[in-house]
CSV table of C-alpha atoms and ligand atoms in Angstrom, one decimal:
chain,number,residue,atom,x,y,z
A,33,MET,CA,64.8,117.8,121.9
A,34,ALA,CA,67.5,120.0,123.3
A,35,VAL,CA,69.9,117.0,123.1
A,36,LEU,CA,69.0,116.4,119.5
A,37,ALA,CA,69.4,120.1,118.6
A,38,GLY,CA,72.7,120.2,120.4
A,39,ARG,CA,73.9,117.1,118.6
A,40,LEU,CA,72.8,118.5,115.2
A,41,ALA,CA,74.4,121.9,115.9
A,42,ARG,CA,77.6,120.1,116.8
A,43,ARG,CA,77.4,118.0,113.6
A,44,TRP,CA,76.9,121.0,111.5
A,45,CYS,CA,79.6,122.9,113.2
A,46,PHE,CA,82.1,120.3,112.1
A,47,GLY,CA,81.0,120.7,108.5
A,48,LEU,CA,82.8,122.9,106.1
A,49,LEU,CA,80.2,125.7,105.9
A,50,ARG,CA,79.9,126.2,109.6
A,51,SER,CA,76.1,126.4,110.1
A,52,PRO,CA,75.4,128.5,107.1
A,53,THR,CA,71.9,129.2,108.4
A,54,GLN,CA,73.2,130.4,111.7
A,55,VAL,CA,72.6,134.1,111.1
A,56,PRO,CA,71.5,137.1,113.1
A,57,ALA,CA,67.9,137.3,114.3
A,58,LEU,CA,65.5,138.2,111.6
A,59,GLY,CA,64.2,141.4,113.2
A,60,LEU,CA,60.8,141.0,111.5
A,61,HIS,CA,57.4,140.4,113.0
A,62,ALA,CA,56.2,136.8,112.9
A,63,GLY,CA,53.1,136.5,110.9
A,64,SER,CA,53.5,139.5,108.8
A,65,PRO,CA,52.3,138.7,105.3
A,66,THR,CA,54.6,138.3,102.3
A,67,MET,CA,53.9,137.3,98.7
A,68,GLY,CA,52.9,133.6,98.8
A,69,THR,CA,54.7,132.8,102.0
A,70,SER,CA,54.2,134.4,105.4
A,71,GLN,CA,57.0,135.7,107.6
A,72,LYS,CA,55.9,133.0,110.1
A,73,ASP,CA,56.3,130.3,107.5
A,74,PHE,CA,59.8,131.6,106.9
A,75,ASN,CA,60.7,131.8,110.6
A,76,ASP,CA,59.3,128.3,111.1
A,77,ALA,CA,61.5,127.0,108.2
A,78,VAL,CA,64.5,128.6,109.8
A,79,SER,CA,63.8,126.8,113.0
A,80,GLN,CA,63.1,123.5,111.2
A,81,VAL,CA,66.5,123.6,109.6
A,82,LYS,CA,68.1,123.2,113.0
A,83,LEU,CA,66.0,120.0,113.6
A,84,LEU,CA,67.0,118.1,110.5
A,85,ASN,CA,67.8,114.5,111.2
A,86,GLU,CA,70.2,114.2,108.3
A,87,ASP,CA,73.0,116.6,107.4
A,88,PRO,CA,71.7,117.8,104.0
A,89,GLY,CA,75.2,118.2,102.7
A,90,ASN,CA,77.2,121.3,101.9
A,91,GLU,CA,75.5,122.0,98.6
A,92,VAL,CA,72.1,122.3,100.2
A,93,LYS,CA,73.5,124.2,103.2
A,94,LEU,CA,75.1,126.7,100.8
A,95,GLU,CA,71.8,127.1,99.0
A,96,LEU,CA,70.0,127.7,102.3
A,97,TYR,CA,72.6,130.2,103.3
A,98,ALA,CA,72.3,132.1,100.1
A,99,LEU,CA,68.5,132.2,100.2
A,100,TYR,CA,68.5,133.2,103.8
A,101,LYS,CA,70.8,136.1,103.1
A,102,GLN,CA,68.8,137.2,100.1
A,103,ALA,CA,65.5,136.9,102.0
A,104,THR,CA,66.7,138.9,104.9
A,105,GLU,CA,69.2,141.4,103.4
A,106,GLY,CA,68.4,141.4,99.7
A,107,PRO,CA,71.0,141.2,96.9
A,108,CYS,CA,74.6,140.6,97.9
A,109,ASN,CA,76.0,143.9,99.1
A,110,VAL,CA,79.3,143.0,100.7
A,111,PRO,CA,82.8,142.9,99.1
A,112,LYS,CA,84.0,139.7,97.6
A,113,PRO,CA,86.4,137.8,100.1
A,114,GLY,CA,89.9,137.1,98.9
A,115,MET,CA,90.7,134.1,96.7
A,116,LEU,CA,92.2,132.1,99.6
A,117,ASP,CA,89.4,132.7,102.0
A,118,PHE,CA,87.8,129.6,100.5
A,119,ILE,CA,84.8,129.3,102.8
A,120,ASN,CA,83.6,132.9,102.8
A,121,LYS,CA,84.3,133.2,99.1
A,122,THR,CA,82.1,130.2,98.4
A,123,LYS,CA,79.3,131.6,100.5
A,124,TRP,CA,79.7,135.0,98.9
A,125,ASP,CA,79.5,133.4,95.4
A,126,ALA,CA,76.3,131.5,96.3
A,127,TRP,CA,74.6,134.6,97.6
A,128,ASN,CA,75.9,136.8,94.7
A,129,ALA,CA,74.6,134.2,92.2
A,130,LEU,CA,71.0,135.0,93.3
A,131,GLY,CA,71.4,138.4,91.6
A,132,SER,CA,68.3,140.6,92.0
A,133,LEU,CA,65.9,137.9,93.2
A,134,SER,CA,63.4,139.6,95.5
A,135,LYS,CA,63.3,139.1,99.2
A,136,GLU,CA,59.8,137.6,99.0
A,137,ALA,CA,60.8,135.1,96.2
A,138,ALA,CA,63.9,134.1,98.2
A,139,ARG,CA,61.7,133.4,101.3
A,140,GLN,CA,59.4,131.3,99.3
A,141,LYS,CA,62.3,129.3,97.8
A,142,TYR,CA,63.8,128.9,101.3
A,143,VAL,CA,60.5,127.6,102.7
A,144,ASP,CA,60.1,125.2,99.7
A,145,LEU,CA,63.6,123.9,100.1
A,146,VAL,CA,63.3,123.3,103.8
A,147,SER,CA,60.0,121.5,103.4
A,148,SER,CA,61.6,119.3,100.7
A,149,LEU,CA,64.1,118.1,103.3
A,150,SER,CA,63.1,115.4,105.7
A,151,THR,CA,62.6,116.9,109.1
A,152,SER,CA,61.8,115.2,112.4
A,153,SER,CA,61.9,117.0,115.8
A,154,GLU,CA,59.8,114.2,117.4
A,155,SER,CA,61.7,111.0,116.6
A,156,PRO,CA,65.4,111.4,117.0
A,157,SER,CA,67.2,108.4,115.7
A,158,PRO,CA,68.6,106.2,118.5
A,159,GLU,CA,72.3,106.0,119.2
A,160,ALA,CA,73.9,103.4,117.1
A,161,PRO,CA,75.0,100.3,119.1
A,162,ALA,CA,78.5,100.5,120.2
A,163,ALA,CA,79.8,98.0,117.6
A,164,ASP,CA,78.3,100.1,114.8
A,165,ARG,CA,79.6,103.5,116.0
A,166,LYS,CA,82.3,105.2,114.0
A,167,PRO,CA,85.7,104.9,115.8
A,168,PRO,CA,87.0,108.2,117.3
A,169,GLU,CA,89.3,110.2,115.0
A,170,GLY,CA,91.7,110.9,117.9
A,171,ASN,CA,94.5,108.7,116.9
A,172,SER,CA,95.1,109.4,113.2
A,173,LEU,CA,98.1,107.2,113.1
A,174,VAL,CA,98.5,103.9,114.9
A,175,VAL,CA,102.0,102.3,115.0
A,176,THR,CA,102.4,98.7,116.3
A,177,SER,CA,105.3,96.3,116.3
A,178,GLU,CA,104.7,92.6,116.3
A,179,ASP,CA,106.3,89.4,114.8
A,180,GLY,CA,109.2,91.4,113.4
A,181,ILE,CA,106.8,93.8,111.5
A,182,THR,CA,106.3,97.5,112.4
A,183,THR,CA,102.9,98.5,111.0
A,184,ILE,CA,102.0,102.2,110.4
A,185,ARG,CA,98.3,102.4,110.1
A,186,LEU,CA,96.5,105.5,108.7
A,187,ASN,CA,93.5,105.7,111.1
A,188,ARG,CA,91.0,108.3,109.9
A,189,PRO,CA,88.5,106.0,108.3
A,190,THR,CA,85.6,108.5,108.3
A,191,LYS,CA,87.8,110.8,106.2
A,192,LYS,CA,89.0,108.0,104.0
A,193,ASN,CA,92.4,108.3,105.7
A,194,ALA,CA,93.2,111.7,104.2
A,195,LEU,CA,96.6,112.9,105.3
A,196,THR,CA,96.6,115.9,107.6
A,197,THR,CA,99.8,118.0,107.9
A,198,GLN,CA,100.2,116.4,111.4
A,199,MET,CA,100.0,112.9,109.8
A,200,TYR,CA,102.9,113.7,107.4
A,201,HIS,CA,105.0,114.7,110.4
A,202,ASP,CA,103.9,111.6,112.4
A,203,ILE,CA,104.6,109.2,109.5
A,204,VAL,CA,108.2,110.7,109.2
A,205,ALA,CA,108.6,110.2,113.0
A,206,ALA,CA,107.2,106.6,112.8
A,207,LEU,CA,109.5,105.7,109.9
A,208,GLN,CA,112.6,107.1,111.7
A,209,ALA,CA,111.7,105.1,114.7
A,210,ALA,CA,111.0,102.0,112.6
A,211,SER,CA,114.4,102.3,110.9
A,212,LYS,CA,116.0,101.8,114.3
A,213,ASP,CA,113.7,99.4,116.0
A,214,GLU,CA,114.0,95.6,116.2
A,215,SER,CA,111.6,94.9,113.3
A,216,THR,CA,112.8,93.6,110.0
A,217,ILE,CA,109.9,94.8,107.8
A,218,THR,CA,107.8,98.0,107.9
A,219,VAL,CA,104.3,98.2,106.6
A,220,LEU,CA,102.0,101.1,105.7
A,221,THR,CA,98.3,100.4,105.5
A,222,GLY,CA,94.9,102.0,106.2
A,223,SER,CA,91.9,101.5,108.5
A,224,GLY,CA,88.4,101.0,107.2
A,225,ASP,CA,87.4,100.8,103.5
A,226,TYR,CA,90.0,103.1,102.1
A,227,TYR,CA,93.7,102.9,102.0
A,228,CYS,CA,94.1,106.6,101.7
A,229,SER,CA,92.4,109.5,99.9
A,230,GLY,CA,95.6,111.5,99.6
A,231,ASN,CA,96.4,114.9,100.9
A,232,ASP,CA,93.6,116.2,103.1
A,233,LEU,CA,92.3,119.1,101.1
A,234,THR,CA,91.5,121.1,104.2
A,235,ASN,CA,95.2,121.4,104.8
A,236,PHE,CA,94.9,124.3,102.4
A,237,THR,CA,92.6,126.2,104.6
A,238,HIS,CA,95.0,126.6,107.5
A,239,LEU,CA,96.5,129.9,106.5
A,240,SER,CA,99.5,131.1,108.6
A,241,ALA,CA,100.3,134.7,109.4
A,242,GLY,CA,102.7,134.7,106.4
A,243,GLY,CA,99.7,134.2,104.0
A,244,PRO,CA,99.5,131.8,101.1
A,245,GLU,CA,103.1,132.1,100.0
A,246,GLU,CA,104.3,131.1,103.5
A,247,MET,CA,101.7,128.2,103.5
A,248,ALA,CA,103.0,127.0,100.1
A,249,ARG,CA,106.6,127.3,101.3
A,250,SER,CA,106.0,125.2,104.4
A,251,GLY,CA,104.0,122.7,102.3
A,252,GLU,CA,107.0,122.3,100.0
A,253,VAL,CA,109.3,121.6,102.9
A,254,LEU,CA,106.9,119.2,104.5
A,255,LEU,CA,106.4,117.3,101.2
A,256,ARG,CA,110.1,117.2,100.5
A,257,ASP,CA,111.0,115.9,104.0
A,258,PHE,CA,108.2,113.3,103.9
A,259,VAL,CA,109.3,111.9,100.5
A,260,ASP,CA,113.1,112.1,101.4
A,261,CYS,CA,112.3,109.9,104.4
A,262,LEU,CA,110.8,107.3,102.1
A,263,ILE,CA,113.7,107.4,99.7
A,264,ASP,CA,116.2,106.9,102.5
A,265,PHE,CA,114.2,104.3,104.5
A,266,PRO,CA,116.7,101.4,105.0
A,267,LYS,CA,114.5,98.4,105.6
A,268,PRO,CA,112.0,96.6,103.3
A,269,LEU,CA,109.0,98.8,103.1
A,270,VAL,CA,105.7,97.2,102.1
A,271,ALA,CA,102.3,98.9,101.3
A,272,VAL,CA,99.3,96.8,102.2
A,273,VAL,CA,96.7,98.6,100.1
A,274,ASN,CA,93.4,97.6,101.8
A,275,GLY,CA,91.2,99.8,99.5
A,276,PRO,CA,91.1,102.7,97.1
A,277,ALA,CA,94.2,104.9,97.0
A,278,VAL,CA,94.3,108.5,95.8
A,279,GLY,CA,97.0,111.1,95.1
A,280,ILE,CA,100.1,111.1,97.1
A,281,SER,CA,99.3,107.6,98.6
A,282,VAL,CA,99.6,106.3,95.0
A,283,THR,CA,102.6,108.2,93.8
A,284,ILE,CA,104.8,107.2,96.7
A,285,LEU,CA,104.1,103.5,95.9
A,286,GLY,CA,107.0,103.7,93.4
A,287,LEU,CA,109.3,104.1,96.5
A,288,PHE,CA,108.0,101.0,98.2
A,289,ASP,CA,109.8,97.7,97.8
A,290,VAL,CA,106.6,95.6,97.6
A,291,VAL,CA,102.9,96.6,97.1
A,292,TYR,CA,100.1,94.1,98.0
A,293,ALA,CA,96.6,95.2,97.1
A,294,THR,CA,93.1,93.9,97.6
A,295,ASP,CA,91.1,93.5,94.4
A,296,ARG,CA,88.8,96.3,95.7
A,297,ALA,CA,91.7,98.8,95.5
A,298,THR,CA,91.9,101.4,92.8
A,299,PHE,CA,94.7,103.8,92.0
A,300,HIS,CA,94.0,107.3,91.2
A,301,THR,CA,96.2,110.4,90.6
A,302,PRO,CA,93.9,113.2,89.6
A,303,PHE,CA,96.5,115.9,89.6
A,304,SER,CA,95.3,117.8,86.5
A,305,HIS,CA,91.8,117.8,87.9
A,306,LEU,CA,93.2,119.5,91.0
A,307,GLY,CA,95.4,121.9,89.1
A,308,GLN,CA,98.4,120.2,90.7
A,309,SER,CA,101.4,118.2,89.5
A,310,PRO,CA,102.9,114.8,90.4
A,311,GLU,CA,104.9,114.3,93.5
A,312,GLY,CA,106.4,111.4,95.5
A,313,CYS,CA,109.0,111.0,92.7
A,314,SER,CA,106.3,109.6,90.4
A,315,SER,CA,107.4,111.8,87.5
A,316,TYR,CA,110.5,109.6,87.5
A,317,THR,CA,109.4,106.2,89.0
A,318,PHE,CA,106.1,105.8,87.1
A,319,PRO,CA,107.6,106.1,83.6
A,320,LYS,CA,110.3,103.7,84.7
A,321,ILE,CA,107.8,101.2,86.1
A,322,MET,CA,105.2,101.3,83.5
A,323,GLY,CA,106.6,103.1,80.5
A,324,SER,CA,106.1,106.8,79.6
A,325,SER,CA,102.7,106.7,77.9
A,326,LYS,CA,101.0,104.6,80.6
A,327,ALA,CA,102.5,106.9,83.2
A,328,ALA,CA,101.2,109.9,81.3
A,329,GLU,CA,97.7,108.5,81.2
A,330,MET,CA,97.8,108.3,85.0
A,331,LEU,CA,99.7,111.5,85.8
A,332,LEU,CA,98.4,113.8,83.1
A,333,PHE,CA,94.9,112.5,82.5
A,334,GLY,CA,94.1,111.1,85.9
A,335,LYS,CA,93.2,107.6,84.6
A,336,LYS,CA,92.0,105.5,87.6
A,337,LEU,CA,93.4,102.0,87.6
A,338,THR,CA,91.9,98.9,89.0
A,339,ALA,CA,94.1,96.7,91.2
A,340,GLN,CA,94.6,94.3,88.3
A,341,GLU,CA,95.6,97.1,85.9
A,342,ALA,CA,98.0,98.5,88.4
A,343,CYS,CA,99.5,95.0,88.8
A,344,ALA,CA,99.8,94.5,85.1
A,345,ARG,CA,101.6,97.9,84.9
A,346,GLY,CA,104.1,96.9,87.6
A,347,LEU,CA,102.9,99.4,90.3
A,348,VAL,CA,101.4,96.6,92.4
A,349,THR,CA,103.3,93.4,93.2
A,350,GLU,CA,100.3,91.1,93.7
A,351,VAL,CA,96.5,91.4,94.0
A,352,PHE,CA,94.5,89.3,96.5
A,353,PRO,CA,90.7,88.6,96.7
A,354,ASP,CA,89.3,91.0,99.3
A,355,GLY,CA,87.8,88.2,101.3
A,356,THR,CA,91.2,86.6,102.1
A,357,PHE,CA,93.4,89.7,101.6
A,358,GLN,CA,94.3,90.4,105.2
A,359,LYS,CA,94.9,86.7,106.1
A,360,GLU,CA,97.0,85.9,103.1
A,361,VAL,CA,99.1,89.1,103.1
A,362,TRP,CA,99.9,89.0,106.8
A,363,ALA,CA,100.8,85.3,106.7
A,364,ARG,CA,103.2,86.0,103.9
A,365,LEU,CA,104.7,89.1,105.6
A,366,LYS,CA,105.2,87.1,108.8
A,367,ALA,CA,107.2,84.5,106.9
A,368,TYR,CA,109.3,87.2,105.2
A,369,SER,CA,110.0,88.9,108.5
A,370,LYS,CA,111.9,85.9,109.6
A,371,LEU,CA,114.5,86.2,106.9
A,372,PRO,CA,117.9,87.5,108.0
A,373,PRO,CA,117.4,91.3,108.5
A,374,ASN,CA,120.9,92.4,107.5
A,375,ALA,CA,120.8,90.5,104.2
A,376,MET,CA,117.5,92.2,103.4
A,377,ARG,CA,118.8,95.6,104.5
A,378,ILE,CA,122.0,95.3,102.4
A,379,SER,CA,120.1,94.1,99.3
A,380,LYS,CA,117.8,97.0,99.6
A,381,GLN,CA,120.7,99.4,100.0
A,382,ILE,CA,122.3,98.1,96.8
A,383,ILE,CA,119.1,98.5,94.8
A,384,ARG,CA,118.3,102.0,96.2
A,385,ASN,CA,121.9,103.3,95.9
A,386,GLN,CA,121.7,103.0,92.1
A,387,GLU,CA,119.4,106.0,92.0
A,388,LYS,CA,119.2,107.6,95.4
A,389,GLU,CA,120.7,110.9,94.3
A,390,LYS,CA,118.4,111.0,91.3
A,391,LEU,CA,115.4,110.4,93.5
A,392,HIS,CA,116.3,113.2,95.9
A,393,ALA,CA,116.8,115.6,93.0
A,394,VAL,CA,113.4,114.6,91.5
A,395,ASN,CA,111.8,115.0,94.8
A,396,ALA,CA,113.2,118.5,95.3
A,397,GLU,CA,112.1,119.6,91.8
A,398,GLU,CA,108.6,118.2,92.2
A,399,SER,CA,108.1,119.8,95.6
A,400,SER,CA,109.3,123.2,94.3
A,401,ILE,CA,107.0,123.0,91.3
A,402,LEU,CA,104.0,122.0,93.5
A,403,ARG,CA,104.7,125.1,95.7
A,404,GLU,CA,104.0,127.2,92.6
A,405,ARG,CA,101.0,125.1,91.6
A,406,TRP,CA,99.4,125.6,95.0
A,407,LEU,CA,99.3,129.3,94.4
A,408,SER,CA,97.8,129.0,90.9
A,409,ASP,CA,94.2,129.8,90.1
A,410,GLU,CA,93.6,126.3,88.7
A,411,CYS,CA,94.6,124.7,92.0
A,412,MET,CA,92.8,127.2,94.2
A,413,ASN,CA,89.6,126.9,92.2
A,414,ALA,CA,89.7,123.0,92.3
A,415,ILE,CA,90.2,123.0,96.1
A,416,ALA,CA,87.5,125.6,96.7
A,417,SER,CA,85.2,123.5,94.6
A,418,PHE,CA,85.9,120.4,96.7
A,419,LEU,CA,85.6,122.3,100.0
A,420,SER,CA,82.4,124.0,99.1
A,421,ARG,CA,80.4,121.3,97.3
A,422,LYS,CA,82.5,118.3,98.2
A,423,ALA,CA,83.0,117.7,94.5
A,424,LYS,CA,83.8,114.0,94.0
A,425,LEU,CA,86.6,112.8,91.7
B,84,LIG,C1,99.9,124.4,100.8
B,84,LIG,C2,99.7,123.5,102.0
B,84,LIG,C3,99.9,122.1,101.7
B,84,LIG,C4,100.0,121.3,103.0
B,84,LIG,C5,100.4,119.9,102.9
B,84,LIG,C6,101.3,119.6,101.8
B,84,LIG,C7,101.7,118.1,101.9
B,84,LIG,C8,102.0,117.5,100.7
B,84,LIG,C9,100.9,117.4,99.7
B,84,LIG,C10,101.2,116.6,98.5
B,84,LIG,C11,100.3,116.8,97.3
B,84,LIG,C12,99.3,115.7,97.4
B,84,LIG,C13,98.4,115.6,96.5
B,84,LIG,C14,97.2,114.7,96.6
B,84,LIG,O1,97.1,113.8,97.4
B,84,LIG,S1,96.0,115.0,95.4
B,84,LIG,C15,94.6,114.0,96.0
B,84,LIG,C16,93.8,114.7,97.0
B,84,LIG,N1,92.6,113.9,97.3
B,84,LIG,C17,91.4,114.1,96.7
B,84,LIG,O2,91.3,114.9,95.8
B,84,LIG,C18,90.3,113.2,97.1
B,84,LIG,C19,89.1,114.0,97.5
B,84,LIG,N2,88.1,113.1,98.0
B,84,LIG,C20,87.1,112.6,97.2
B,84,LIG,O3,87.1,112.8,96.0
B,84,LIG,C21,86.2,111.6,97.8
B,84,LIG,O4,86.0,112.0,99.1
B,84,LIG,C22,86.6,110.1,97.7
B,84,LIG,C23,86.5,109.7,96.2
B,84,LIG,C24,88.0,109.9,98.2
B,84,LIG,C25,85.6,109.2,98.5
B,84,LIG,O5,84.3,109.5,98.1
B,84,LIG,P1,83.1,108.8,99.0
B,84,LIG,O6,81.8,109.3,98.4
B,84,LIG,O7,83.3,107.4,99.1
B,84,LIG,O8,83.3,109.4,100.4
B,84,LIG,P2,83.1,110.9,100.9
B,84,LIG,O9,83.4,111.9,99.8
B,84,LIG,O10,81.7,111.1,101.5
B,84,LIG,O11,84.2,111.0,102.0
B,84,LIG,C26,84.0,110.8,103.4
B,84,LIG,C27,84.5,112.0,104.2
B,84,LIG,O12,85.9,112.1,104.0
B,84,LIG,C28,86.3,113.4,103.5
B,84,LIG,N3,87.4,113.3,102.6
B,84,LIG,C29,87.7,112.3,101.7
B,84,LIG,N4,88.9,112.6,101.1
B,84,LIG,C30,89.3,113.7,101.6
B,84,LIG,C31,90.5,114.5,101.3
B,84,LIG,N5,91.4,114.1,100.4
B,84,LIG,N6,90.6,115.7,102.0
B,84,LIG,C32,89.7,116.1,102.9
B,84,LIG,N7,88.5,115.4,103.2
B,84,LIG,C33,88.4,114.2,102.5
B,84,LIG,C34,85.0,113.8,102.7
B,84,LIG,O13,85.0,115.2,102.5
B,84,LIG,C35,83.9,113.3,103.6
B,84,LIG,O14,83.9,114.2,104.7
B,84,LIG,P3,82.5,114.6,105.4
B,84,LIG,O15,81.9,113.3,105.9
B,84,LIG,O16,82.8,115.6,106.4
B,84,LIG,O17,81.6,115.2,104.3
């Protein structure tokens, strides 16, 4: 039981709303009667929550938090946290939304909600066999070099390979190393079922001492350096898109030389939904690749493309059936990697030099505009919504 409780506590601690029911002791006598539900029922429900087998998700945890606060302290009576204090602001909003609901009614709702969730303190689920366990998140980027190919693999499968700020730095370092190593081709791909879900939205919660403006400024520099590195990369750069791609992982595809995709892949740039604007030079490369109105459909309206659609629009070079994707793609890349490296490098240089300056200028402008966007209400609200309720695209 203690082991299970410990495991659960740990699991919840990793969640966004860190143990929303972890609140001070009730300070009420167990068994004292309330309208409809006894204090003991309520206390029991509070204990039961800690024994849930399944994480009920942030939405339910938020509801539990709000009801607990209402049941024990009454209507919300603390000042509203600042806009950028995403987590506390979300919790405050949930509590405040309960208005003047009585303590008794809140207790009843809390007890009802807990009893509707599946609980089991007796039969903890056994550990998954080793082969089924999720891989550790320790090594978020794995770089290997073999057969003339340097592969940079995004390796956060449980987070759909979302890019942390550290990963942007690590990718830049890996690209710089790959530009000088023995390999002839460099590949970016992902582990697990996703290629990449874009920028890790929790990057926005790491406030520095300089506040939001400083965070946005450093985000601008990080983004600009990351994309500059892709613009300047001297060798053939190939994206092996092993599953759905979102946000910046899609926009930068316009800077790759070749893009191979499984037929399971989708391509989604939901910038307007997120109160943001395009990056990765896509405001320039996408209209050039697919025409301005198709580009607008993606970049303004967030139209999600299938792999076949992305291929028809020229963003993807070729689509492969998922069952044979890895085998076919790597066989082809191995063959290409045997071509004379200097010839490939020089050919790429001629192509890229046509527009290198333009790309750097576009990148600087997009990054600077995004810095302002990150400080806008539209963007902050969208991110707060994802972080609090894990809103899906
Ligand atoms: C000012 C500071 C900035 C610093 C850094 C600047 C660097 C440059 C930034 C450039 C701008 C980039 C823009 C973009 O990339 S916009 C796109 C952002 N991405 C998203 O909006 C995707 C959000 N995710 C989702 O909608 C869904 O998770 C998704 C559709 C991708 C998958 O849904 P599914 O139901 O299949 O899976 P889950 O939602 O259960 O996901 C599993 C866990 O992974 C977490 N996850 C997934 N994507 C992200 C993400 N982008 N950021 C953070 N976390 C992510 C998800 O929350 C789940 O976690 P838990 O298991 O803990 O719940």
